[in-house]
PDB file of C-alpha atoms and ligand atoms in Angstrom:
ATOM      1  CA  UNK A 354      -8.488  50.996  45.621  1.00 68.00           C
ATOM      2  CA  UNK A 355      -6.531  53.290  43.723  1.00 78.00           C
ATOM      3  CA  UNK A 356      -8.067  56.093  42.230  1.00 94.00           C
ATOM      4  CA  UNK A 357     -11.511  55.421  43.672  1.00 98.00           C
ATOM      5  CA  UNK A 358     -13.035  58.881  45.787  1.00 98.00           C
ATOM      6  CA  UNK A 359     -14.790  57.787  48.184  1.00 98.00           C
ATOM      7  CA  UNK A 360     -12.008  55.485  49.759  1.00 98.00           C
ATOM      8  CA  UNK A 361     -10.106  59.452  49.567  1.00 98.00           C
ATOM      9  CA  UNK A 362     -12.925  60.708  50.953  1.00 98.00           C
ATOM     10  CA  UNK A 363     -13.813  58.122  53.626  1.00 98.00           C
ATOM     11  CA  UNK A 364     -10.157  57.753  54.559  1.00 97.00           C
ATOM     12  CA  UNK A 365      -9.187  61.612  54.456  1.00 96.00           C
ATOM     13  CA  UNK A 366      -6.782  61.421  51.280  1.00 96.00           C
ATOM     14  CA  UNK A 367      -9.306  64.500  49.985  1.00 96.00           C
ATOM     15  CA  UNK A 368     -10.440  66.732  52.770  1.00 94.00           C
ATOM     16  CA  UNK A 369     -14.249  66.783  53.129  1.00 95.00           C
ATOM     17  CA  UNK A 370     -16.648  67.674  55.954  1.00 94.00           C
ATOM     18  CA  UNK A 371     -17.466  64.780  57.648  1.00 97.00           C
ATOM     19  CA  UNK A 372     -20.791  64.523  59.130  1.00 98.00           C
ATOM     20  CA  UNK A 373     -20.051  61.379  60.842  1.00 98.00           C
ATOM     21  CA  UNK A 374     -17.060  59.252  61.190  1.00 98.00           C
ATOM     22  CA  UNK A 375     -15.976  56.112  63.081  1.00 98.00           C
ATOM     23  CA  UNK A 376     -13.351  53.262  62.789  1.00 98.00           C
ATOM     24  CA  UNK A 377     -15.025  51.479  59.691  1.00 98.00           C
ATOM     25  CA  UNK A 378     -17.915  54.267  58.609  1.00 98.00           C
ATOM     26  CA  UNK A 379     -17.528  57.217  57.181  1.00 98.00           C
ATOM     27  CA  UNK A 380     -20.500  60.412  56.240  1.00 98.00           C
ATOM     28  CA  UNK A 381     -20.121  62.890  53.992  1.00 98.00           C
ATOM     29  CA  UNK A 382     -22.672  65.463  52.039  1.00 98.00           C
ATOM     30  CA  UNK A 383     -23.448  64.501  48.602  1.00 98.00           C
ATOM     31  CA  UNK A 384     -21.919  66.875  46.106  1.00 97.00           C
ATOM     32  CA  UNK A 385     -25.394  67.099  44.191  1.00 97.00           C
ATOM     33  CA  UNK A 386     -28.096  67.002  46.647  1.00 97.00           C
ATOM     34  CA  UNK A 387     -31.822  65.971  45.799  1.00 95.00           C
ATOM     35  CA  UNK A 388     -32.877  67.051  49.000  1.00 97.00           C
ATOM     36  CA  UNK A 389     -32.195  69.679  51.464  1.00 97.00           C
ATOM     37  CA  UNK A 390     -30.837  66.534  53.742  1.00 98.00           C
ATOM     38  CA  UNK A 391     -28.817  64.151  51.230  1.00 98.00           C
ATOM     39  CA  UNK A 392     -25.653  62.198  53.256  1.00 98.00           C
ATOM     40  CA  UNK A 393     -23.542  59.382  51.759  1.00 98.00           C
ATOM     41  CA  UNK A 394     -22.814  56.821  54.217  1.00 98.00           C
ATOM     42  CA  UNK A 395     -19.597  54.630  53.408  1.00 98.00           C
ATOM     43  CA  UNK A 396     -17.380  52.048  54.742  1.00 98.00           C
ATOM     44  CA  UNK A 397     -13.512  53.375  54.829  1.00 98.00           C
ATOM     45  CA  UNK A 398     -12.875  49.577  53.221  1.00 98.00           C
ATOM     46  CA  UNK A 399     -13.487  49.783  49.520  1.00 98.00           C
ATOM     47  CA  UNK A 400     -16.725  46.752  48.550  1.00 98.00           C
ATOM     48  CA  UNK A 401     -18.090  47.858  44.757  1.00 98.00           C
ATOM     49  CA  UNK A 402     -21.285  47.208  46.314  1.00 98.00           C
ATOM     50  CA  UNK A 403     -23.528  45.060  48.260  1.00 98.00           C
ATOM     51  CA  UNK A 404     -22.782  42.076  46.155  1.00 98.00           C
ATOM     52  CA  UNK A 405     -18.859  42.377  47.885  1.00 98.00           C
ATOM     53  CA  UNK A 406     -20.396  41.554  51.616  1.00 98.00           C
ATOM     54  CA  UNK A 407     -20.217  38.359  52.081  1.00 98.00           C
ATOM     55  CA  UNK A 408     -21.890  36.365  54.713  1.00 97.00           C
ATOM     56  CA  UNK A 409     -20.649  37.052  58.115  1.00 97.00           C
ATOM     57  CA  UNK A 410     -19.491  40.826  57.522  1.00 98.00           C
ATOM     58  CA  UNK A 411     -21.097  42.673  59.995  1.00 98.00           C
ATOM     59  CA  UNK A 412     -20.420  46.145  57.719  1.00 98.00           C
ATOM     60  CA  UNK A 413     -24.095  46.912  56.580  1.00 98.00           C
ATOM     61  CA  UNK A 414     -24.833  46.370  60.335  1.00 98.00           C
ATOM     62  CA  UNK A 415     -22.162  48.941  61.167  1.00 98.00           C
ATOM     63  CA  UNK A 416     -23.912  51.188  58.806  1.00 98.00           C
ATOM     64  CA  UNK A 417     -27.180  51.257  60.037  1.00 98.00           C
ATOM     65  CA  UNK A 418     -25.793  51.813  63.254  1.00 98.00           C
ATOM     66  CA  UNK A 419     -24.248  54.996  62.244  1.00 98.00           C
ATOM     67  CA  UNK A 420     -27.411  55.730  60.047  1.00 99.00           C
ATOM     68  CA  UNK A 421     -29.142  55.737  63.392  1.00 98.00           C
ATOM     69  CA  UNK A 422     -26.758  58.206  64.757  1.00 98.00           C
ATOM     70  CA  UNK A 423     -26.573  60.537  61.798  1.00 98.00           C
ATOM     71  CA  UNK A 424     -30.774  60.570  61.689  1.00 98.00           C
ATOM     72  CA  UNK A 425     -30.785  61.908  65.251  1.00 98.00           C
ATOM     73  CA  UNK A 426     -27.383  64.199  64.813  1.00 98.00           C
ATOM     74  CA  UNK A 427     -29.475  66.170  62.120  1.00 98.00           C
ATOM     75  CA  UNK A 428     -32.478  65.592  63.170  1.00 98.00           C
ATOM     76  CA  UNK A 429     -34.535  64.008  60.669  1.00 98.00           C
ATOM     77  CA  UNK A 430     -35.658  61.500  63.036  1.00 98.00           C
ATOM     78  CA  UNK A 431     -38.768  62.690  64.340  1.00 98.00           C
ATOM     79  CA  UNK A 432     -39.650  63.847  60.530  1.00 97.00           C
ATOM     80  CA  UNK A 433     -38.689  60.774  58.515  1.00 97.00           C
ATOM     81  CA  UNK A 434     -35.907  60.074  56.030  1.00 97.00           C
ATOM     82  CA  UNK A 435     -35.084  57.491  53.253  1.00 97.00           C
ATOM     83  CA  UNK A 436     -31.756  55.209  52.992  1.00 98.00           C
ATOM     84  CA  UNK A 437     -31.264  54.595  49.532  1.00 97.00           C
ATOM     85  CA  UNK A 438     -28.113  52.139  47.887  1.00 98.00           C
ATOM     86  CA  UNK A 439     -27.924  51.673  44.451  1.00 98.00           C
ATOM     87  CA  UNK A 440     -26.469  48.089  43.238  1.00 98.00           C
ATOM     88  CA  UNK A 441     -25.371  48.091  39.492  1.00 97.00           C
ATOM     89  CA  UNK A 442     -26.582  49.407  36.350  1.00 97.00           C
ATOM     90  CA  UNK A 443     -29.638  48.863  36.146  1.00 97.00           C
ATOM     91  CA  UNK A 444     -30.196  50.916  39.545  1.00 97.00           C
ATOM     92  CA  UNK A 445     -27.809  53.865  38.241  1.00 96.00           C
ATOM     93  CA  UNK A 446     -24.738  53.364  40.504  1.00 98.00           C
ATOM     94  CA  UNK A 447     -22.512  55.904  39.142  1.00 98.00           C
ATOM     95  CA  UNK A 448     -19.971  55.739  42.541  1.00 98.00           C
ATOM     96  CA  UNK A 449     -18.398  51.818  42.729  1.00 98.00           C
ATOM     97  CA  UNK A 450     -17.585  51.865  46.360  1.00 98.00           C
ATOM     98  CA  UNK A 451     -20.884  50.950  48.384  1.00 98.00           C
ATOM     99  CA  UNK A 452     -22.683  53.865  49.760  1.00 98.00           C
ATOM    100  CA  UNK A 453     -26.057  54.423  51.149  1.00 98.00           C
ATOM    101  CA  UNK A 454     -28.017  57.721  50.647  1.00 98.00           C
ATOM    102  CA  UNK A 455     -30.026  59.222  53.547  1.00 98.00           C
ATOM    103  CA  UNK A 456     -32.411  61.495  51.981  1.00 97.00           C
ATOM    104  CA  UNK A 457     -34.845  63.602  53.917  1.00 97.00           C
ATOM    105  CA  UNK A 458     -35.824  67.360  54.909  1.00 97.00           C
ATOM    106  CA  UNK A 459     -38.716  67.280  52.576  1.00 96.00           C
ATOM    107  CA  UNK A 460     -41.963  65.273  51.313  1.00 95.00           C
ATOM    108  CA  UNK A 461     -40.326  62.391  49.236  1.00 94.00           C
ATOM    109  CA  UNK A 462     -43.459  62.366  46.985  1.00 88.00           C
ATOM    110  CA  UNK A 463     -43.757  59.308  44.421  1.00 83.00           C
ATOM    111  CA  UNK A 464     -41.835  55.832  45.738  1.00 81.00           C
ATOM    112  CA  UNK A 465     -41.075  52.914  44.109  1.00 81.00           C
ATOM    113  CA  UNK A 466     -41.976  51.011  47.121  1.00 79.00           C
TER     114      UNK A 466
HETATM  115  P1  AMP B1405     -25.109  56.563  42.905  1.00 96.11           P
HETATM  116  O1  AMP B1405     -25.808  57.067  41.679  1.00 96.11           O
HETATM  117  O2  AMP B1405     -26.015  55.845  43.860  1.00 96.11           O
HETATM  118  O3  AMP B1405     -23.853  55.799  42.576  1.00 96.11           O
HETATM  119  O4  AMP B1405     -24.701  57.865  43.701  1.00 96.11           O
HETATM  120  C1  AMP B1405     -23.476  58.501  43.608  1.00 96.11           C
HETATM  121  C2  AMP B1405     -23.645  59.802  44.326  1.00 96.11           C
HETATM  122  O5  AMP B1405     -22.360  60.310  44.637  1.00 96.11           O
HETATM  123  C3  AMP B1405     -24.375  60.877  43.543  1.00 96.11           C
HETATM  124  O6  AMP B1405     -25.525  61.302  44.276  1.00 96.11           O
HETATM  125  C4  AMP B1405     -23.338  61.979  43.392  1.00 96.11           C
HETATM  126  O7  AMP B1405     -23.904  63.268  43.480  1.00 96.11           O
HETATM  127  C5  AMP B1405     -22.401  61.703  44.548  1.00 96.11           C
HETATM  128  N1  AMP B1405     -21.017  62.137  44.392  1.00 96.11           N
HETATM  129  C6  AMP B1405     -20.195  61.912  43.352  1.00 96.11           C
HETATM  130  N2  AMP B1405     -18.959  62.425  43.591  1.00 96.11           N
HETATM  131  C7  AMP B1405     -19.020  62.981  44.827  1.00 96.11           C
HETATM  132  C8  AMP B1405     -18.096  63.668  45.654  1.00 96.11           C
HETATM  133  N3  AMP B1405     -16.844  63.908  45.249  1.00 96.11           N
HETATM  134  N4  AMP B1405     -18.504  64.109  46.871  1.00 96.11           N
HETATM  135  C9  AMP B1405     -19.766  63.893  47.291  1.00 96.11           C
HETATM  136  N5  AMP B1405     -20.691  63.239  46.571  1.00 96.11           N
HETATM  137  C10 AMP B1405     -20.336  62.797  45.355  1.00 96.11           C
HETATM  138 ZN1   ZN B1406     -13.467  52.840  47.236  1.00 96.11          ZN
END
């Protein structure tokens, strides 16, 4: 996708930090954090959303598996941390290429669920 940043970030077309990287996931800190832990996990392949997996994709899978790795890497996994993905307007996706936020390092106070 052309001018979309995080397939530049995910793919290393703009230089970030990565905090975790494989063949089809990518990590990277989120430029405005809400918490003192706040990582965007991505796939390198561009989907708008979750609406763009379709059945059989084993991507979200993929992602949780690196979610998994990234909770123990900076260890928030004894404390506790929330995965977060915003789908469409109404939820405030401001970023169209599917990423999940890993929030933690603090009390998360009020939920929606
Ligand atoms: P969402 O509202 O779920 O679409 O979240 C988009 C997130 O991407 C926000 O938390 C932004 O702070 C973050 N963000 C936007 N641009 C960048 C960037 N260049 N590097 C890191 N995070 C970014
Ligand atoms: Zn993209």
């Amino acid at each position: 996708m052309g001018d979309c940043i995080f397939c530049k970030l995910a793919n290393g077309e703009i230089p970030t930090e990565m905090v975790y990287e494989d063949d089809f996931v990518a990590a990277f800190k989120d430029l405005n954090p809400q918490a003192p832990v706040h990582i965007l996990v991505v796939p390198k392949k561009h989907y708008n959303n979750i609406l763009d997996v379709e059945n059989g994709d084993d991507i979200i899978a993929k992602i949780y598996s690196a979610i998994n790795v990234i909770a123990k890497k900076e260890n928030i996994d004894k404390s506790g941390f929330r995965v977060i993905t915003n789908c469409g307007e109404d939820a405030g996706q401001t970023v169209m290429h599917m990423h999940f936020h890993i929030i933690a390092g603090r009390k998360l106070g009020d939920k929606i669920v």
